[in-house]
Amino acid sequence: MLIASRLSLAWWPQRAWRIVGLGIRGSLVFGKRLPVPRCHQLFIRLPYVIWNFLRNLKLFGWFVWQSGSEYIYALDKASGVYRSNDYGANWTQIWATTTDVGKTGFIAQNPNVPTELWVSKSDGLYKLSNVQSGTVGSGITSAQITGVTTPGALVVTSDGTLYCIDLPTASAPVKLMRSTDGGVSWQDVSDEAFKAMATRPAQLAVNQNGRLYVSTLQNGSLIGYNLSPQMVG
């Protein structure tokens, strides 16, 4: 857990990180049974290393799947968000939308709220509610979240903390934003090392212990960790 008053994030390059998937550079995932993008198609890894083709997505962005759940959500950057409630055998488009800016087009899910989905697009960050049935405008509600100017990769930790990369612009550096209240308020938890090395962030992931990983397109992957009180003085 990151405690703003006592701790901060520190980062170092980790070029030995295992890259998963050929369709997206620098993908970071954790788990045992994994949907994986490959050449802009979506596959799922079953036991005994069997790969099943799920769906041919035009401009595949990202996916979320929670262990033990039959629901999988995927983002096609060219057409929108899709849902499968049978482990990928069939798909339903639940939101017709596009995102046409590089390093945008990601989805994340709160492990404690399976009916909630977070989507970062070129025009902002959105929260979808009641996603297990219906579509946006017919059972699913969509709300734009303020506080992150140019949202990129995002992830939700096991305690519901939301992290989202705020992509760099001509007038502002890259930031790692954190929200502990469901996107109501945000705090920049990136330090100068992160801002210097993550100028081209690609993916964001968190492991079961809460450690953050950010893959970049030029500096390998960065690992975020808490500094002890002794280290911060």
Coordinates of C-alpha atoms in Angstrom, one line a residue:
M1 CA 0.0 0.0 0.0
L2 CA 1.2 3.5 -0.8
I3 CA 0.9 6.0 2.1
A4 CA 1.2 9.5 0.7
S5 CA 2.3 11.1 4.0
R6 CA 5.1 8.7 4.7
L7 CA 6.0 6.8 1.5
S8 CA 6.7 7.6 -2.1
L9 CA 7.3 5.6 -5.3
A10 CA 10.8 4.8 -6.5
W11 CA 11.6 3.2 -9.9
W12 CA 14.4 1.4 -11.7
P13 CA 14.7 -0.1 -15.2
Q14 CA 14.0 -3.8 -15.3
R15 CA 14.8 -4.9 -18.8
A16 CA 14.6 -8.7 -18.0
W17 CA 10.8 -8.5 -17.6
R18 CA 9.0 -11.2 -19.5
I19 CA 6.9 -9.8 -22.4
V20 CA 3.7 -11.6 -23.0
G21 CA 1.8 -11.4 -26.4
L22 CA 2.8 -10.4 -29.9
G23 CA 0.0 -8.1 -30.7
I24 CA 1.0 -5.4 -28.1
R25 CA 4.5 -4.4 -27.2
G26 CA 5.4 -4.6 -23.5
S27 CA 2.3 -6.4 -22.2
L28 CA 2.3 -7.1 -18.4
V29 CA 0.0 -9.7 -16.9
F30 CA -0.2 -11.8 -13.8
G31 CA -2.3 -15.0 -13.2
K32 CA -2.6 -18.6 -14.1
R33 CA -5.3 -18.7 -16.8
L34 CA -4.6 -15.8 -19.2
P35 CA -6.3 -14.2 -22.2
V36 CA -3.4 -13.1 -24.4
P37 CA -3.4 -10.8 -27.4
R38 CA -1.5 -12.2 -30.4
C39 CA -1.2 -10.5 -33.7
H40 CA -4.4 -8.5 -32.9
Q41 CA -6.4 -11.7 -32.1
L42 CA -7.5 -12.8 -28.7
F43 CA -6.6 -16.2 -27.3
I44 CA -7.1 -17.7 -23.9
R45 CA -4.5 -20.0 -22.2
L46 CA -6.2 -23.0 -20.7
P47 CA -4.5 -25.7 -18.5
Y48 CA -1.7 -27.7 -20.1
V49 CA -0.8 -24.8 -22.4
I50 CA -3.7 -25.1 -24.8
W51 CA -4.6 -21.9 -26.6
N52 CA -8.1 -21.2 -27.8
F53 CA -8.9 -18.5 -30.3
L54 CA -11.6 -16.1 -28.9
R55 CA -12.2 -13.3 -31.3
N56 CA -10.5 -11.5 -34.2
L57 CA -10.5 -7.9 -33.0
K58 CA -9.4 -5.2 -35.5
L59 CA -7.3 -3.0 -33.3
F60 CA -7.1 -4.9 -30.0
G61 CA -6.5 -2.7 -27.0
W62 CA -6.8 -4.6 -23.8
F63 CA -8.9 -7.2 -21.8
V64 CA -9.9 -8.1 -18.3
W65 CA -10.6 -11.5 -16.8
Q66 CA -10.8 -12.4 -13.2
S67 CA -9.8 -15.9 -12.1
G68 CA -12.9 -18.2 -11.7
S69 CA -15.2 -15.9 -13.6
E70 CA -17.0 -16.7 -16.8
Y71 CA -17.0 -13.1 -17.8
I72 CA -14.3 -11.6 -20.1
Y73 CA -14.2 -8.0 -21.3
A74 CA -12.2 -6.8 -24.3
L75 CA -11.7 -3.5 -26.0
D76 CA -11.5 -3.2 -29.7
K77 CA -10.0 0.2 -30.4
A78 CA -11.9 0.4 -33.7
S79 CA -15.4 -0.5 -32.5
G80 CA -15.8 -0.6 -28.7
V81 CA -16.1 -2.8 -25.6
Y82 CA -17.2 -6.4 -25.8
R83 CA -18.4 -8.9 -23.1
S84 CA -18.3 -12.7 -23.0
N85 CA -20.2 -14.5 -20.3
D86 CA -19.1 -18.0 -21.4
Y87 CA -15.3 -17.8 -21.2
G88 CA -15.0 -16.3 -24.7
A89 CA -17.2 -18.6 -26.8
N90 CA -19.6 -15.8 -27.6
W91 CA -19.3 -12.0 -27.5
T92 CA -21.7 -9.1 -27.2
Q93 CA -20.8 -5.5 -28.0
I94 CA -21.8 -3.5 -24.9
W95 CA -20.4 -0.1 -25.9
A96 CA -19.9 1.3 -29.4
T97 CA -17.0 3.7 -29.1
T98 CA -13.5 4.3 -30.6
T99 CA -10.1 5.4 -29.4
D100 CA -7.7 6.6 -32.1
V101 CA -4.7 7.9 -30.1
G102 CA -1.6 5.8 -29.4
K103 CA -1.1 4.4 -25.9
T104 CA -4.8 4.8 -25.1
G105 CA -7.6 2.2 -25.2
F106 CA -7.4 0.2 -22.0
I107 CA -9.9 -1.4 -19.6
A108 CA -9.6 -2.5 -16.0
Q109 CA -11.9 -4.0 -13.4
N110 CA -12.2 -3.7 -9.6
P111 CA -11.7 -7.3 -8.3
N112 CA -14.2 -6.4 -5.5
V113 CA -16.8 -5.0 -7.8
P114 CA -17.3 -7.3 -10.8
T115 CA -20.1 -5.2 -12.2
E116 CA -17.8 -2.2 -12.6
L117 CA -15.5 -1.6 -15.6
W118 CA -13.0 1.2 -16.2
V119 CA -12.2 2.4 -19.7
S120 CA -9.4 4.8 -20.8
K121 CA -10.0 6.4 -24.2
S122 CA -8.5 9.2 -26.3
D123 CA -11.3 11.5 -25.1
G124 CA -11.1 10.6 -21.4
L125 CA -11.5 8.1 -18.6
Y126 CA -14.9 6.4 -18.1
K127 CA -16.5 4.2 -15.5
L128 CA -19.1 1.7 -16.7
S129 CA -21.6 0.3 -14.1
N130 CA -23.8 -2.9 -14.2
V131 CA -21.6 -4.4 -17.0
Q132 CA -22.7 -8.0 -16.6
S133 CA -25.9 -7.5 -18.6
G134 CA -27.3 -5.1 -21.2
T135 CA -25.4 -2.4 -23.1
V136 CA -24.4 1.2 -22.5
G137 CA -27.7 3.2 -22.5
S138 CA -29.7 0.1 -21.9
G139 CA -28.8 -1.3 -18.5
I140 CA -25.2 -0.1 -18.4
T141 CA -24.4 3.4 -17.3
S142 CA -21.3 5.3 -18.5
A143 CA -19.8 8.2 -16.6
Q144 CA -16.8 10.3 -17.6
I145 CA -14.2 10.7 -14.8
T146 CA -12.3 13.9 -14.3
G147 CA -8.9 14.3 -12.7
V148 CA -6.8 12.5 -15.4
T149 CA -6.2 14.7 -18.5
T150 CA -4.9 12.1 -21.0
P151 CA -5.5 8.6 -19.6
G152 CA -3.5 5.7 -20.8
A153 CA -2.9 2.3 -19.2
L154 CA -4.8 1.7 -15.9
V155 CA -5.2 -1.0 -13.3
V156 CA -7.2 -1.6 -10.1
T157 CA -5.5 -3.3 -7.1
S158 CA -7.1 -5.9 -4.8
D159 CA -8.1 -3.2 -2.3
G160 CA -9.9 -1.1 -5.0
T161 CA -7.1 1.5 -5.5
L162 CA -7.1 2.7 -9.1
Y163 CA -3.9 3.7 -10.9
C164 CA -3.9 5.4 -14.2
I165 CA -1.1 6.7 -16.4
D166 CA -1.6 10.3 -17.4
L167 CA 0.2 10.5 -20.7
P168 CA 2.7 13.3 -21.4
T169 CA 1.8 16.3 -23.4
A170 CA 3.8 19.2 -24.9
S171 CA 3.3 21.1 -21.7
A172 CA 3.1 18.4 -19.0
P173 CA 5.2 15.3 -18.1
V174 CA 3.9 11.8 -17.7
K175 CA 2.2 11.1 -14.4
L176 CA 1.1 8.1 -12.4
M177 CA -2.2 9.0 -10.9
R178 CA -3.9 7.2 -8.0
S179 CA -7.4 7.3 -6.6
T180 CA -8.5 5.5 -3.5
D181 CA -12.2 6.7 -3.6
G182 CA -13.4 5.4 -6.9
G183 CA -12.1 8.2 -9.1
V184 CA -13.6 11.0 -7.1
S185 CA -10.1 12.5 -6.3
W186 CA -6.7 11.8 -7.7
Q187 CA -3.1 12.2 -6.5
D188 CA 0.1 12.2 -8.6
V189 CA 2.4 9.5 -7.0
S190 CA 5.1 9.6 -9.6
D191 CA 8.6 10.8 -8.8
E192 CA 11.2 12.5 -11.0
A193 CA 12.8 9.2 -12.0
F194 CA 9.5 7.8 -13.2
K195 CA 8.8 11.0 -15.2
A196 CA 12.3 10.8 -16.8
M197 CA 12.1 7.2 -17.8
A198 CA 8.5 6.6 -18.6
T199 CA 8.1 9.1 -21.3
R200 CA 6.6 6.4 -23.6
P201 CA 4.5 4.2 -21.2
A202 CA 2.9 1.2 -22.7
Q203 CA 1.3 -1.0 -20.0
L204 CA 0.6 -0.9 -16.3
A205 CA 0.2 -4.0 -14.1
V206 CA 0.1 -4.9 -10.4
N207 CA 1.0 -8.2 -8.8
Q208 CA -0.7 -10.0 -5.9
N209 CA 1.5 -8.1 -3.4
G210 CA 0.5 -4.7 -4.7
R211 CA 3.8 -4.0 -6.5
L212 CA 3.4 -1.9 -9.7
Y213 CA 5.0 -2.6 -13.0
V214 CA 5.1 -0.1 -15.9
S215 CA 6.4 -1.2 -19.3
T216 CA 7.7 1.4 -21.7
L217 CA 8.6 1.5 -25.4
Q218 CA 12.1 2.7 -24.8
N219 CA 13.4 1.9 -21.3
G220 CA 12.2 -1.6 -20.6
S221 CA 9.9 -2.0 -17.6
L222 CA 9.8 0.0 -14.3
I223 CA 9.0 -1.5 -11.0
G224 CA 7.3 0.7 -8.3
Y225 CA 7.9 0.0 -4.7
N226 CA 7.4 1.7 -1.3
L227 CA 10.3 3.4 0.4
S228 CA 10.6 2.6 4.1
P229 CA 10.4 5.4 6.7
Q230 CA 14.1 5.1 7.2
M231 CA 14.7 5.7 3.4
V232 CA 12.6 8.8 3.3
G233 CA 14.0 10.2 6.5

